[in-house]
């Protein structure tokens, strides 16, 4: 077992920063998206956990670089390279540099729910109300 994390994955405050594993810069044209490798693989092994790939706030807000899948779900049995769907939702081309921090990974517990089919639900305060049913303010 290795204790040292590869340079591609750097610990952030809540997870790992994921970097673009590229040989050379790539240009993401306006409204284009591309799968970018991260150079790392993880195996969570325990079905009680999953990992989420999330966008970086600054890249998304300032440059429009978000995720083509909005959020990436990494299954506990996945062993392949973590890949990032990098989507440039802005109207300006963005040059992505090798090793640039592109997204972040958090590991979350997953409740393994047992689903049951029922004829009706017991009454609740909300009932079927949703989508703003409690008002705007
Ligand atoms: O942003 C992502 C999302 C997923 N994956 C990997 C890990 C995940 O476990 C696997 C499958 O993802 P998902 O189940 O979301 O894909 P799918 O489109 O439903 O295809 P599949 O049939 O492979 O499950 O792809 C990534 O590397 N990056």
PDB file of C-alpha atoms and ligand atoms in Angstrom, residues 53 69 72-75 78 81-83, ligand 1:
ATOM      1  CA  UNK A  53     -17.560  14.681  -8.629  1.00  0.00           C
ATOM      2  CA  UNK A  69     -23.333  15.629 -16.321  1.00  0.00           C
ATOM      3  CA  UNK A  72     -20.696  12.672 -11.369  1.00  0.00           C
ATOM      4  CA  UNK A  73     -21.638   9.650  -9.279  1.00  0.00           C
ATOM      5  CA  UNK A  74     -18.795   7.220  -8.650  1.00  0.00           C
ATOM      6  CA  UNK A  75     -20.091   3.774  -7.767  1.00  0.00           C
ATOM      7  CA  UNK A  78     -15.971   1.335  -9.991  1.00  0.00           C
ATOM      8  CA  UNK A  81      -9.993   6.189 -14.074  1.00  0.00           C
ATOM      9  CA  UNK A  82     -12.073   9.055 -12.706  1.00  0.00           C
ATOM     10  CA  UNK A  83     -13.153  11.177 -15.648  1.00  0.00           C
TER      11      UNK A  83
HETATM   12  O1  LIG B   1     -18.408  12.128 -13.742  1.00  0.00           O
HETATM   13  C1  LIG B   1     -18.259  10.888 -13.745  1.00  0.00           C
HETATM   14  C2  LIG B   1     -19.337   9.997 -13.661  1.00  0.00           C
HETATM   15  C3  LIG B   1     -19.090   8.640 -13.686  1.00  0.00           C
HETATM   16  N1  LIG B   1     -17.802   8.167 -13.778  1.00  0.00           N
HETATM   17  C4  LIG B   1     -17.540   6.727 -13.751  1.00  0.00           C
HETATM   18  C5  LIG B   1     -17.703   6.161 -12.334  1.00  0.00           C
HETATM   19  C6  LIG B   1     -19.070   5.551 -12.336  1.00  0.00           C
HETATM   20  O2  LIG B   1     -19.161   4.509 -11.392  1.00  0.00           O
HETATM   21  C7  LIG B   1     -19.168   5.088 -13.778  1.00  0.00           C
HETATM   22  C8  LIG B   1     -20.567   4.935 -14.263  1.00  0.00           C
HETATM   23  O3  LIG B   1     -21.251   6.147 -14.025  1.00  0.00           O
HETATM   24  P1  LIG B   1     -22.850   6.177 -14.140  1.00  0.00           P
HETATM   25  O4  LIG B   1     -23.449   4.996 -13.451  1.00  0.00           O
HETATM   26  O5  LIG B   1     -23.317   7.530 -13.735  1.00  0.00           O
HETATM   27  O6  LIG B   1     -22.978   6.017 -15.714  1.00  0.00           O
HETATM   28  P2  LIG B   1     -24.133   5.501 -16.614  1.00  0.00           P
HETATM   29  O7  LIG B   1     -24.248   6.465 -17.730  1.00  0.00           O
HETATM   30  O8  LIG B   1     -25.371   5.208 -15.825  1.00  0.00           O
HETATM   31  O9  LIG B   1     -23.502   4.187 -17.217  1.00  0.00           O
HETATM   32  P3  LIG B   1     -23.232   2.739 -16.634  1.00  0.00           P
HETATM   33  O10 LIG B   1     -24.048   1.854 -17.510  1.00  0.00           O
HETATM   34  O11 LIG B   1     -21.749   2.524 -16.829  1.00  0.00           O
HETATM   35  O12 LIG B   1     -23.614   2.677 -15.186  1.00  0.00           O
HETATM   36  O13 LIG B   1     -18.481   6.073 -14.559  1.00  0.00           O
HETATM   37  C9  LIG B   1     -16.739   9.045 -13.857  1.00  0.00           C
HETATM   38  O14 LIG B   1     -15.572   8.666 -13.933  1.00  0.00           O
HETATM   39  N2  LIG B   1     -16.996  10.379 -13.847  1.00  0.00           N
END
